[in-house]
C-alpha angles and dihedrals in degrees: 000000000000122000132191111214112199105188129136097197104091094203093053092042092051094048095046093044093051093048094049094046090052087055091055101261123134108230130198116191130207127174101199134059096233090054091049091051092049093048093049092048094052108031139050121245137173094215142000123213103204130194112207095212098063120147123243092018126025122241090241091056091048089052093048091050091049092052090042087063087057091246117159092195110147112252126201113192114214113188149137090232099101103164121120092242091055092049092049091047092052095046092045089052089059108274117149097205140007130213124179129214130281095047139161115253093224089057092048091050091048091052091048091052091048094050096045090047091051090048092057092055088224129125119258092259119043116198125201112172108308091340120101122187117194107207094192098053093025093227132136127218131185114200088342095308118121114240117208112230131171120241090258091050091049090051091049094048091048092056093048098042093050086056098037111171092017131103117252117193125220089246090056090050092051092048092053098038101043135059126206114301095020112124114210118168128210088250091055091054089052090052092051091048092049093051093047092046091055092050093050096047095099091056094061089235112131134207103211120203114218100198114240093002112060142256140310131198110223130191117232093259097046115122105162137096113269115259119237 
């Protein structure tokens, strides 16, 4: 999952970015409204965390432009403006949720998980064979037993399981796993896939490599060519 964090307070941006990356999200950060608008117009995200008090273009204007482009991207407003009128204005402009400063990081992370889960259109728990992925808690179980995965492995599994039976290219994996400035080579992706494949073996779920094209997560009973 890839998130755009539009926040001009460097301390808040650093804390939120670190917390979300530890949870396996890829995070891009901008500190001005015009930069947020440009990023949202040119790149794909799973969620935007949007401060209303951004310089050079207000958060509300960024939100209005986003909705004007007919985008249904989930938006979490993060702001010090805690009055009822401000909340109503933000929600009426198209925000999906609203969190005021100061806030607790666990609550922010819970709201992020809820919004990204809603954005996928999938239930909280996705089952493929004996494998169960809980989108809310971001945990994996096989036959009820918790499987330990790194943040990168969780992110990788999430991308694949939300597209089960479909081909996912390496470029798509990099786009969803990595924020700006993060260098991840093709070889690194192969290493992550290898590690995840080994951990999922007992479930019967397979990560199939389509040479030169990408990867596909297949259920134990799948016997068809991956869809593009």
